[in-house]
PDB file of C-alpha atoms in Angstrom:
ATOM      1  CA  MET A   1     100.455  92.286 112.274  1.00 89.00           C
ATOM      2  CA  LYS A   2     101.367  93.329 108.736  1.00 95.00           C
ATOM      3  CA  TYR A   3     104.366  91.610 107.148  1.00 95.00           C
ATOM      4  CA  LEU A   4     105.891  93.227 104.086  1.00 97.00           C
ATOM      5  CA  THR A   5     108.753  92.930 101.628  1.00 98.00           C
ATOM      6  CA  TYR A   6     110.393  96.071 100.327  1.00 98.00           C
ATOM      7  CA  GLU A   7     113.340  97.461  98.438  1.00 97.00           C
ATOM      8  CA  ILE A   8     115.632 100.096  99.889  1.00 95.00           C
ATOM      9  CA  ASN A   9     118.972 101.223  98.483  1.00 92.00           C
ATOM     10  CA  SER A  10     118.538  98.626  95.708  1.00 93.00           C
ATOM     11  CA  GLU A  11     118.365  95.792  98.251  1.00 94.00           C
ATOM     12  CA  MET A  12     115.369  93.613  99.106  1.00 96.00           C
ATOM     13  CA  SER A  13     114.445  93.213 102.755  1.00 96.00           C
ATOM     14  CA  TYR A  14     111.374  92.448 104.868  1.00 95.00           C
ATOM     15  CA  GLY A  15     109.793  93.490 108.127  1.00 93.00           C
ATOM     16  CA  VAL A  16     106.605  94.358 109.969  1.00 92.00           C
ATOM     17  CA  LEU A  17     104.571  97.536 109.775  1.00 94.00           C
ATOM     18  CA  VAL A  18     104.702  98.865 113.332  1.00 88.00           C
ATOM     19  CA  ASP A  19     102.265 101.711 112.654  1.00 89.00           C
ATOM     20  CA  GLU A  20     100.920 103.472 109.576  1.00 91.00           C
ATOM     21  CA  ASN A  21     104.271 105.101 108.861  1.00 94.00           C
ATOM     22  CA  ASN A  22     107.116 102.903 110.104  1.00 94.00           C
ATOM     23  CA  ILE A  23     108.667  99.518 109.292  1.00 95.00           C
ATOM     24  CA  LEU A  24     110.649  97.384 111.710  1.00 91.00           C
ATOM     25  CA  PRO A  25     113.138  95.323 109.653  1.00 91.00           C
ATOM     26  CA  LEU A  26     113.073  91.690 110.780  1.00 87.00           C
ATOM     27  CA  LYS A  27     116.216  90.263 109.231  1.00 82.00           C
ATOM     28  CA  PRO A  28     118.775  91.967 111.519  1.00 78.00           C
ATOM     29  CA  ILE A  29     116.603  91.376 114.588  1.00 79.00           C
ATOM     30  CA  ILE A  30     116.318  87.667 113.829  1.00 79.00           C
ATOM     31  CA  GLN A  31     120.099  87.526 113.671  1.00 75.00           C
ATOM     32  CA  GLU A  32     120.385  89.323 117.008  1.00 73.00           C
ATOM     33  CA  PHE A  33     117.997  86.801 118.539  1.00 70.00           C
ATOM     34  CA  GLY A  34     120.361  84.045 117.430  1.00 69.00           C
ATOM     35  CA  LEU A  35     117.742  82.459 115.172  1.00 70.00           C
ATOM     36  CA  ASN A  36     118.512  80.662 111.933  1.00 75.00           C
ATOM     37  CA  ASN A  37     119.076  82.828 108.897  1.00 81.00           C
ATOM     38  CA  ALA A  38     115.920  83.848 107.037  1.00 88.00           C
ATOM     39  CA  PRO A  39     116.976  85.989 104.066  1.00 91.00           C
ATOM     40  CA  ASP A  40     113.428  86.733 102.909  1.00 95.00           C
ATOM     41  CA  LEU A  41     109.839  86.603 104.125  1.00 95.00           C
ATOM     42  CA  LEU A  42     109.175  83.228 102.497  1.00 96.00           C
ATOM     43  CA  SER A  43     112.116  81.742 104.411  1.00 93.00           C
ATOM     44  CA  PHE A  44     110.805  83.332 107.600  1.00 92.00           C
ATOM     45  CA  ILE A  45     107.332  81.808 107.124  1.00 93.00           C
ATOM     46  CA  ARG A  46     108.856  78.396 106.430  1.00 92.00           C
ATOM     47  CA  GLN A  47     110.993  78.498 109.589  1.00 88.00           C
ATOM     48  CA  TYR A  48     109.050  80.538 112.100  1.00 80.00           C
ATOM     49  CA  ASN A  49     105.540  81.657 112.965  1.00 71.00           C
ATOM     50  CA  ILE A  50     103.549  84.604 114.211  1.00 68.00           C
ATOM     51  CA  GLN A  51     104.552  83.921 117.818  1.00 72.00           C
ATOM     52  CA  THR A  52     108.198  84.490 116.906  1.00 72.00           C
ATOM     53  CA  VAL A  53     107.412  88.034 115.806  1.00 70.00           C
ATOM     54  CA  ASN A  54     105.233  88.642 118.850  1.00 72.00           C
ATOM     55  CA  ASP A  55     108.180  87.677 121.075  1.00 73.00           C
ATOM     56  CA  ILE A  56     110.404  90.093 119.179  1.00 68.00           C
ATOM     57  CA  LEU A  57     107.877  92.917 119.387  1.00 69.00           C
ATOM     58  CA  GLU A  58     107.698  92.588 123.164  1.00 73.00           C
ATOM     59  CA  ALA A  59     111.225  93.956 123.089  1.00 63.00           C
ATOM     60  CA  LEU A  60     110.328  96.671 120.575  1.00 63.00           C
ATOM     61  CA  PRO A  61     111.814  99.606 122.522  1.00 68.00           C
ATOM     62  CA  ARG A  62     115.230  98.012 122.043  1.00 75.00           C
ATOM     63  CA  TYR A  63     114.841  98.285 118.273  1.00 78.00           C
ATOM     64  CA  ALA A  64     113.191 101.692 117.893  1.00 77.00           C
ATOM     65  CA  GLU A  65     116.311 103.117 116.262  1.00 83.00           C
ATOM     66  CA  GLN A  66     116.176 100.441 113.563  1.00 86.00           C
ATOM     67  CA  MET A  67     112.732 101.469 112.285  1.00 92.00           C
ATOM     68  CA  ILE A  68     112.557 103.038 108.833  1.00 95.00           C
ATOM     69  CA  PRO A  69     109.810 105.211 107.287  1.00 96.00           C
ATOM     70  CA  LEU A  70     107.359 103.428 105.026  1.00 97.00           C
ATOM     71  CA  ASN A  71     107.582 106.267 102.513  1.00 96.00           C
ATOM     72  CA  SER A  72     111.325 105.651 102.109  1.00 96.00           C
ATOM     73  CA  VAL A  73     110.937 102.193 100.555  1.00 97.00           C
ATOM     74  CA  LYS A  74     109.461 100.610  97.439  1.00 97.00           C
ATOM     75  CA  LEU A  75     106.925  97.958  98.344  1.00 98.00           C
ATOM     76  CA  LEU A  76     107.320  94.594  96.638  1.00 98.00           C
ATOM     77  CA  SER A  77     105.023  91.609  96.668  1.00 98.00           C
ATOM     78  CA  PRO A  78     105.343  90.031 100.136  1.00 98.00           C
ATOM     79  CA  ILE A  79     106.497  86.787  98.469  1.00 98.00           C
ATOM     80  CA  PRO A  80     107.907  87.820  95.070  1.00 98.00           C
ATOM     81  CA  TYR A  81     109.012  84.293  94.174  1.00 97.00           C
ATOM     82  CA  PRO A  82     106.679  81.662  95.635  1.00 97.00           C
ATOM     83  CA  ARG A  83     108.228  78.210  95.963  1.00 94.00           C
ATOM     84  CA  ARG A  84     105.725  76.925  93.375  1.00 95.00           C
ATOM     85  CA  ASN A  85     102.802  78.189  91.304  1.00 97.00           C
ATOM     86  CA  ILE A  86      99.945  80.000  93.016  1.00 98.00           C
ATOM     87  CA  PHE A  87      96.895  77.805  93.641  1.00 98.00           C
ATOM     88  CA  CYS A  88      93.711  79.439  92.335  1.00 98.00           C
ATOM     89  CA  VAL A  89      89.999  78.728  92.788  1.00 98.00           C
ATOM     90  CA  GLY A  90      87.787  79.477  89.804  1.00 95.00           C
ATOM     91  CA  LYS A  91      84.192  80.709  89.813  1.00 94.00           C
ATOM     92  CA  ASN A  92      83.954  80.855  93.609  1.00 96.00           C
ATOM     93  CA  TYR A  93      81.323  83.625  93.827  1.00 96.00           C
ATOM     94  CA  ALA A  94      77.869  82.729  92.504  1.00 92.00           C
ATOM     95  CA  GLU A  95      77.272  86.077  90.774  1.00 92.00           C
ATOM     96  CA  HIS A  96      80.631  85.870  88.998  1.00 91.00           C
ATOM     97  CA  ALA A  97      79.926  82.295  87.904  1.00 87.00           C
ATOM     98  CA  ALA A  98      76.602  83.519  86.503  1.00 88.00           C
ATOM     99  CA  GLU A  99      78.070  86.499  84.648  1.00 89.00           C
ATOM    100  CA  ILE A 100      80.687  84.276  83.004  1.00 80.00           C
ATOM    101  CA  ALA A 101      78.010  81.768  82.002  1.00 73.00           C
ATOM    102  CA  ASN A 102      75.937  84.574  80.509  1.00 69.00           C
ATOM    103  CA  ILE A 103      78.684  85.425  78.014  1.00 69.00           C
ATOM    104  CA  GLY A 104      79.077  81.809  76.957  1.00 64.00           C
ATOM    105  CA  ALA A 105      82.374  81.238  78.754  1.00 62.00           C
ATOM    106  CA  SER A 106      81.135  78.419  80.989  1.00 59.00           C
ATOM    107  CA  ASN A 107      78.972  75.345  80.762  1.00 58.00           C
ATOM    108  CA  SER A 108      77.742  75.550  84.331  1.00 60.00           C
ATOM    109  CA  SER A 109      76.895  78.664  86.316  1.00 76.00           C
ATOM    110  CA  ILE A 110      77.428  77.348  89.875  1.00 87.00           C
ATOM    111  CA  PRO A 111      80.178  74.757  90.454  1.00 90.00           C
ATOM    112  CA  LYS A 112      79.339  71.838  92.729  1.00 93.00           C
ATOM    113  CA  GLU A 113      83.006  71.219  93.539  1.00 96.00           C
ATOM    114  CA  PRO A 114      85.930  73.668  93.773  1.00 97.00           C
ATOM    115  CA  ILE A 115      87.600  74.362  90.434  1.00 95.00           C
ATOM    116  CA  TYR A 116      91.388  74.554  90.819  1.00 97.00           C
ATOM    117  CA  PHE A 117      94.037  75.845  88.468  1.00 96.00           C
ATOM    118  CA  SER A 118      97.491  77.326  88.931  1.00 97.00           C
ATOM    119  CA  LYS A 119      99.121  80.619  88.027  1.00 98.00           C
ATOM    120  CA  VAL A 120     102.795  81.345  87.468  1.00 97.00           C
ATOM    121  CA  ALA A 121     104.320  84.129  89.570  1.00 97.00           C
ATOM    122  CA  ASP A 122     107.924  84.738  88.491  1.00 95.00           C
ATOM    123  CA  PRO A 123     107.908  87.212  90.066  1.00 97.00           C
ATOM    124  CA  ALA A 124     104.677  88.324  91.656  1.00 98.00           C
ATOM    125  CA  ILE A 125     104.548  92.117  91.585  1.00 98.00           C
ATOM    126  CA  GLY A 126     103.457  94.344  94.441  1.00 98.00           C
ATOM    127  CA  ASP A 127     101.581  97.516  95.258  1.00 98.00           C
ATOM    128  CA  GLY A 128     102.564 100.418  93.001  1.00 98.00           C
ATOM    129  CA  SER A 129     104.319  98.254  90.400  1.00 98.00           C
ATOM    130  CA  LEU A 130     103.398  98.508  86.729  1.00 98.00           C
ATOM    131  CA  ILE A 131     101.272  95.726  85.271  1.00 98.00           C
ATOM    132  CA  SER A 132     103.409  95.680  82.144  1.00 98.00           C
ATOM    133  CA  ILE A 133     101.941  93.376  79.471  1.00 97.00           C
ATOM    134  CA  ARG A 134     103.007  92.757  75.875  1.00 95.00           C
ATOM    135  CA  SER A 135     100.156  94.009  73.719  1.00 94.00           C
ATOM    136  CA  GLU A 136     100.506  91.374  70.999  1.00 92.00           C
ATOM    137  CA  PHE A 137      99.448  88.711  73.495  1.00 90.00           C
ATOM    138  CA  ALA A 138      96.607  90.395  75.360  1.00 92.00           C
ATOM    139  CA  SER A 139      94.000  92.552  73.685  1.00 92.00           C
ATOM    140  CA  LEU A 140      91.371  91.567  76.292  1.00 96.00           C
ATOM    141  CA  LEU A 141      93.151  92.120  79.602  1.00 97.00           C
ATOM    142  CA  ASP A 142      91.042  91.839  82.742  1.00 98.00           C
ATOM    143  CA  TYR A 143      91.284  92.416  86.503  1.00 98.00           C
ATOM    144  CA  GLU A 144      90.129  90.105  89.325  1.00 98.00           C
ATOM    145  CA  ALA A 145      90.249  91.237  92.961  1.00 98.00           C
ATOM    146  CA  GLU A 146      90.781  88.244  95.247  1.00 98.00           C
ATOM    147  CA  LEU A 147      91.492  87.293  98.838  1.00 98.00           C
ATOM    148  CA  VAL A 148      94.795  85.415  99.078  1.00 98.00           C
ATOM    149  CA  ILE A 149      95.464  82.793 101.756  1.00 98.00           C
ATOM    150  CA  VAL A 150      99.089  82.369 102.872  1.00 98.00           C
ATOM    151  CA  ILE A 151      99.753  78.883 104.239  1.00 97.00           C
ATOM    152  CA  GLY A 152     101.761  78.870 107.474  1.00 95.00           C
ATOM    153  CA  LYS A 153     102.905  75.265 107.852  1.00 94.00           C
ATOM    154  CA  ASP A 154     103.074  72.045 105.884  1.00 97.00           C
ATOM    155  CA  GLY A 155     100.019  69.817 105.982  1.00 97.00           C
ATOM    156  CA  LYS A 156      97.948  67.314 104.056  1.00 98.00           C
ATOM    157  CA  ASP A 157      94.556  65.660 104.543  1.00 98.00           C
ATOM    158  CA  ILE A 158      93.618  68.648 106.712  1.00 98.00           C
ATOM    159  CA  ALA A 159      90.205  68.572 108.381  1.00 98.00           C
ATOM    160  CA  GLU A 160      88.070  71.699 107.933  1.00 98.00           C
ATOM    161  CA  GLU A 161      87.993  72.328 111.683  1.00 97.00           C
ATOM    162  CA  GLU A 162      91.825  72.328 111.683  1.00 98.00           C
ATOM    163  CA  ALA A 163      92.252  74.607 108.652  1.00 98.00           C
ATOM    164  CA  ASP A 164      92.867  77.768 110.664  1.00 97.00           C
ATOM    165  CA  ASN A 165      95.945  76.147 112.231  1.00 96.00           C
ATOM    166  CA  TYR A 166      97.575  76.042 108.789  1.00 97.00           C
ATOM    167  CA  ILE A 167      97.055  79.701 107.879  1.00 97.00           C
ATOM    168  CA  PHE A 168      99.818  82.276 108.306  1.00 95.00           C
ATOM    169  CA  GLY A 169      97.804  85.235 107.070  1.00 96.00           C
ATOM    170  CA  TYR A 170      95.987  86.952 104.217  1.00 98.00           C
ATOM    171  CA  ALA A 171      96.811  89.345 101.393  1.00 98.00           C
ATOM    172  CA  ILE A 172      95.089  90.954  98.416  1.00 99.00           C
ATOM    173  CA  GLY A 173      95.525  89.538  94.931  1.00 98.00           C
ATOM    174  CA  ASN A 174      94.750  90.851  91.470  1.00 98.00           C
ATOM    175  CA  ASP A 175      94.510  87.862  89.155  1.00 98.00           C
ATOM    176  CA  ILE A 176      95.284  89.638  85.884  1.00 98.00           C
ATOM    177  CA  SER A 177      93.791  87.583  83.054  1.00 97.00           C
ATOM    178  CA  ALA A 178      94.261  87.655  79.285  1.00 96.00           C
ATOM    179  CA  ARG A 179      90.755  86.636  78.218  1.00 94.00           C
ATOM    180  CA  ASP A 180      91.691  86.305  74.542  1.00 92.00           C
ATOM    181  CA  ILE A 181      94.280  83.664  75.436  1.00 93.00           C
ATOM    182  CA  GLN A 182      91.803  81.910  77.740  1.00 88.00           C
ATOM    183  CA  ASN A 183      89.219  81.748  74.963  1.00 83.00           C
ATOM    184  CA  LYS A 184      91.737  80.557  72.384  1.00 85.00           C
ATOM    185  CA  LYS A 185      93.386  77.891  74.562  1.00 82.00           C
ATOM    186  CA  LEU A 186      90.126  76.662  76.141  1.00 78.00           C
ATOM    187  CA  GLN A 187      91.829  76.507  79.543  1.00 83.00           C
ATOM    188  CA  TRP A 188      92.959  79.071  82.099  1.00 89.00           C
ATOM    189  CA  PHE A 189      96.635  78.469  82.836  1.00 95.00           C
ATOM    190  CA  LYS A 190      98.333  80.362  79.977  1.00 95.00           C
ATOM    191  CA  GLY A 191      95.879  83.249  80.025  1.00 95.00           C
ATOM    192  CA  LYS A 192      96.510  83.742  83.748  1.00 96.00           C
ATOM    193  CA  SER A 193     100.304  83.395  83.646  1.00 97.00           C
ATOM    194  CA  LEU A 194     101.751  86.131  81.458  1.00 97.00           C
ATOM    195  CA  ASP A 195     104.697  88.011  82.925  1.00 97.00           C
ATOM    196  CA  ASN A 196     103.567  90.625  85.490  1.00 98.00           C
ATOM    197  CA  ALA A 197     100.057  89.137  85.692  1.00 98.00           C
ATOM    198  CA  ALA A 198     100.319  88.037  89.341  1.00 98.00           C
ATOM    199  CA  VAL A 199      99.781  91.026  91.638  1.00 98.00           C
ATOM    200  CA  ILE A 200      99.853  90.403  95.407  1.00 98.00           C
ATOM    201  CA  GLY A 201     100.141  92.829  98.288  1.00 98.00           C
ATOM    202  CA  PRO A 202     100.438  95.277  99.784  1.00 98.00           C
ATOM    203  CA  TRP A 203     101.427  93.033 102.702  1.00 98.00           C
ATOM    204  CA  ILE A 204     100.369  89.893 104.565  1.00 98.00           C
ATOM    205  CA  VAL A 205      98.116  90.461 107.567  1.00 97.00           C
ATOM    206  CA  SER A 206      98.539  87.766 110.216  1.00 94.00           C
ATOM    207  CA  LYS A 207      95.602  85.454 110.794  1.00 95.00           C
ATOM    208  CA  ASP A 208      95.296  86.464 114.453  1.00 92.00           C
ATOM    209  CA  GLU A 209      93.560  89.665 113.306  1.00 95.00           C
ATOM    210  CA  PHE A 210      90.648  87.650 111.880  1.00 96.00           C
ATOM    211  CA  THR A 211      88.305  84.827 112.795  1.00 93.00           C
ATOM    212  CA  LEU A 212      86.810  82.208 110.495  1.00 95.00           C
ATOM    213  CA  PRO A 213      84.538  82.365 108.640  1.00 95.00           C
ATOM    214  CA  LEU A 214      85.793  85.622 107.180  1.00 97.00           C
ATOM    215  CA  GLU A 215      83.266  88.329 106.351  1.00 98.00           C
ATOM    216  CA  LEU A 216      85.366  91.001 104.660  1.00 98.00           C
ATOM    217  CA  ASN A 217      84.190  93.530 102.097  1.00 98.00           C
ATOM    218  CA  ILE A 218      86.066  93.114  98.806  1.00 98.00           C
ATOM    219  CA  SER A 219      86.010  95.524  95.877  1.00 98.00           C
ATOM    220  CA  SER A 220      87.836  96.768  92.817  1.00 98.00           C
ATOM    221  CA  LYS A 221      87.912 100.065  90.946  1.00 98.00           C
ATOM    222  CA  VAL A 222      89.251 101.017  87.536  1.00 98.00           C
ATOM    223  CA  ASN A 223      90.159 104.703  87.245  1.00 98.00           C
ATOM    224  CA  GLY A 224      88.028 105.373  90.330  1.00 98.00           C
ATOM    225  CA  GLU A 225      84.927 103.590  88.984  1.00 98.00           C
ATOM    226  CA  ILE A 226      83.675 100.735  91.172  1.00 98.00           C
ATOM    227  CA  ARG A 227      83.632  97.507  89.182  1.00 98.00           C
ATOM    228  CA  GLN A 228      83.441  94.749  91.822  1.00 98.00           C
ATOM    229  CA  GLN A 229      81.802  94.903  95.234  1.00 98.00           C
ATOM    230  CA  SER A 230      81.034  91.909  97.457  1.00 98.00           C
ATOM    231  CA  ASN A 231      81.992  90.214 100.718  1.00 98.00           C
ATOM    232  CA  THR A 232      84.052  87.087 101.360  1.00 98.00           C
ATOM    233  CA  LYS A 233      81.047  85.577 103.162  1.00 98.00           C
ATOM    234  CA  ASN A 234      79.672  85.055  99.648  1.00 98.00           C
ATOM    235  CA  LEU A 235      82.392  82.575  98.697  1.00 98.00           C
ATOM    236  CA  ILE A 236      80.743  79.387  97.423  1.00 98.00           C
ATOM    237  CA  PHE A 237      83.539  77.347  99.003  1.00 98.00           C
ATOM    238  CA  ASN A 238      84.868  79.040 102.117  1.00 98.00           C
ATOM    239  CA  ILE A 239      88.462  79.200 103.306  1.00 98.00           C
ATOM    240  CA  ALA A 240      88.312  76.168 105.598  1.00 98.00           C
ATOM    241  CA  HIS A 241      86.727  74.063 102.854  1.00 98.00           C
ATOM    242  CA  ILE A 242      89.295  75.150 100.262  1.00 98.00           C
ATOM    243  CA  ILE A 243      92.258  74.296 102.509  1.00 98.00           C
ATOM    244  CA  SER A 244      90.773  70.964 103.535  1.00 98.00           C
ATOM    245  CA  ASP A 245      89.668  69.928 100.057  1.00 98.00           C
ATOM    246  CA  LEU A 246      92.857  71.026  98.301  1.00 98.00           C
ATOM    247  CA  SER A 247      95.044  69.239 100.871  1.00 98.00           C
ATOM    248  CA  GLN A 248      93.460  65.833 100.420  1.00 98.00           C
ATOM    249  CA  GLY A 249      96.344  63.780  99.037  1.00 98.00           C
ATOM    250  CA  LEU A 250      98.263  66.983  98.158  1.00 98.00           C
ATOM    251  CA  THR A 251     100.676  68.427 100.707  1.00 98.00           C
ATOM    252  CA  LEU A 252     100.337  72.166 101.207  1.00 98.00           C
ATOM    253  CA  ARG A 253     103.639  73.836 102.058  1.00 98.00           C
ATOM    254  CA  ALA A 254     104.416  76.784 104.305  1.00 96.00           C
ATOM    255  CA  GLY A 255     104.426  79.874 102.115  1.00 97.00           C
ATOM    256  CA  ASP A 256     102.012  78.501  99.527  1.00 98.00           C
ATOM    257  CA  LEU A 257      99.559  81.079  98.165  1.00 98.00           C
ATOM    258  CA  ILE A 258      95.912  80.362  97.387  1.00 98.00           C
ATOM    259  CA  MET A 259      93.775  82.848  95.435  1.00 98.00           C
ATOM    260  CA  THR A 260      90.201  82.209  96.526  1.00 98.00           C
ATOM    261  CA  GLY A 261      88.194  83.558  93.564  1.00 97.00           C
ATOM    262  CA  THR A 262      86.796  86.880  92.384  1.00 98.00           C
ATOM    263  CA  PRO A 263      83.347  88.514  92.682  1.00 97.00           C
ATOM    264  CA  ALA A 264      81.118  89.642  89.822  1.00 96.00           C
ATOM    265  CA  GLY A 265      82.014  92.767  87.877  1.00 97.00           C
ATOM    266  CA  VAL A 266      84.932  91.707  85.697  1.00 97.00           C
ATOM    267  CA  GLY A 267      85.539  93.709  82.550  1.00 96.00           C
ATOM    268  CA  ILE A 268      84.904  90.924  80.052  1.00 95.00           C
ATOM    269  CA  ALA A 269      81.304  90.589  81.301  1.00 94.00           C
ATOM    270  CA  MET A 270      80.460  94.297  80.974  1.00 95.00           C
ATOM    271  CA  ASP A 271      78.454  95.845  78.131  1.00 93.00           C
ATOM    272  CA  PRO A 272      80.265  97.663  76.670  1.00 95.00           C
ATOM    273  CA  LEU A 273      83.454  95.765  77.447  1.00 95.00           C
ATOM    274  CA  GLY A 274      85.350  97.054  80.449  1.00 97.00           C
ATOM    275  CA  VAL A 275      88.698  95.394  79.757  1.00 97.00           C
ATOM    276  CA  LEU A 276      91.886  97.213  80.683  1.00 98.00           C
ATOM    277  CA  LYS A 277      93.696  99.795  78.585  1.00 97.00           C
ATOM    278  CA  SER A 278      97.201 101.171  78.866  1.00 97.00           C
ATOM    279  CA  GLY A 279      97.204 103.861  81.549  1.00 98.00           C
ATOM    280  CA  ASP A 280      94.280 102.418  83.509  1.00 98.00           C
ATOM    281  CA  VAL A 281      94.713 102.310  87.293  1.00 98.00           C
ATOM    282  CA  VAL A 282      93.277  99.288  89.099  1.00 98.00           C
ATOM    283  CA  GLU A 283      92.529  99.473  92.820  1.00 98.00           C
ATOM    284  CA  CYS A 284      91.699  96.289  94.737  1.00 98.00           C
ATOM    285  CA  LYS A 285      90.576  96.634  98.336  1.00 98.00           C
ATOM    286  CA  ILE A 286      89.735  94.200 101.140  1.00 98.00           C
ATOM    287  CA  ALA A 287      88.566  95.434 104.538  1.00 98.00           C
ATOM    288  CA  GLY A 288      91.055  94.713 107.304  1.00 98.00           C
ATOM    289  CA  ILE A 289      93.905  94.144 104.853  1.00 98.00           C
ATOM    290  CA  GLY A 290      94.342  97.283 102.771  1.00 98.00           C
ATOM    291  CA  THR A 291      94.449  98.474  99.185  1.00 98.00           C
ATOM    292  CA  LEU A 292      96.453  97.259  96.209  1.00 98.00           C
ATOM    293  CA  ILE A 293      96.931  99.872  93.455  1.00 98.00           C
ATOM    294  CA  ASN A 294      98.617  99.308  90.088  1.00 98.00           C
ATOM    295  CA  GLU A 295      98.777 101.010  86.715  1.00 98.00           C
ATOM    296  CA  VAL A 296      98.466  99.020  83.492  1.00 98.00           C
ATOM    297  CA  LYS A 297     100.987  99.513  80.703  1.00 98.00           C
ATOM    298  CA  PHE A 298     100.934  97.764  77.350  1.00 97.00           C
ATOM    299  CA  ILE A 299     104.366  97.454  75.780  1.00 96.00           C
TER     300      ILE A 299
END
């Protein structure tokens, strides 16, 4: 099932994609079911689970008249305002770790332990939105296609074999990165957290459509040119390990987002440089989830 957040008639709402062309709004149906109010998708994830939607969809014929066309809405990030910063895993594909080391941006090519940092999303932007960046702060702007884990319930000290029980679903992320800020500050947080630099979408696909370990093709294109191409089976630290390791002594909350790392092929490692320019169109794709497309605009 695909969960999405959208804007229609200047109002934000959320629902499920019933087929390729139609959305079933969830908010009014939840109210009809007599469930507690969930004004947005984050609230829904915190209160309910995939089974709740499955129960609703069993009665789908009752709500056919409430469906709206996908092409009549503006897609937003599924969770525009996460309850806290996005968790990110750095250098989690061996070839990417190597390419970064080759340009002198790292002391070690292959990490022996997960490298965590956080990224501000206030808001996260969605499919079709402009990646609007102030040019005086980012002359070396880069793309990073990533698989995003959406946590489905609170948990800490989670065992790897229990990790799947804490997943709500998956989305695509584009971890937009200002490499000049990263190089200047000698850490990743500020360079990853400019306004409009967190791109997540186009929706969340429920975990029941996948089995661990995930083996999903992941790629990115800039203006139609393939830049990144790999598979999530090549993650150095897989999804179960990330959830378990991150949760040791740190409570993960329902609705938390975890970016799992990007494959080789980023612009800063290309010769000549392949960093983003105003007007460039970035396309991130993950098999089984969809495609996330955004234009870059320097302001």
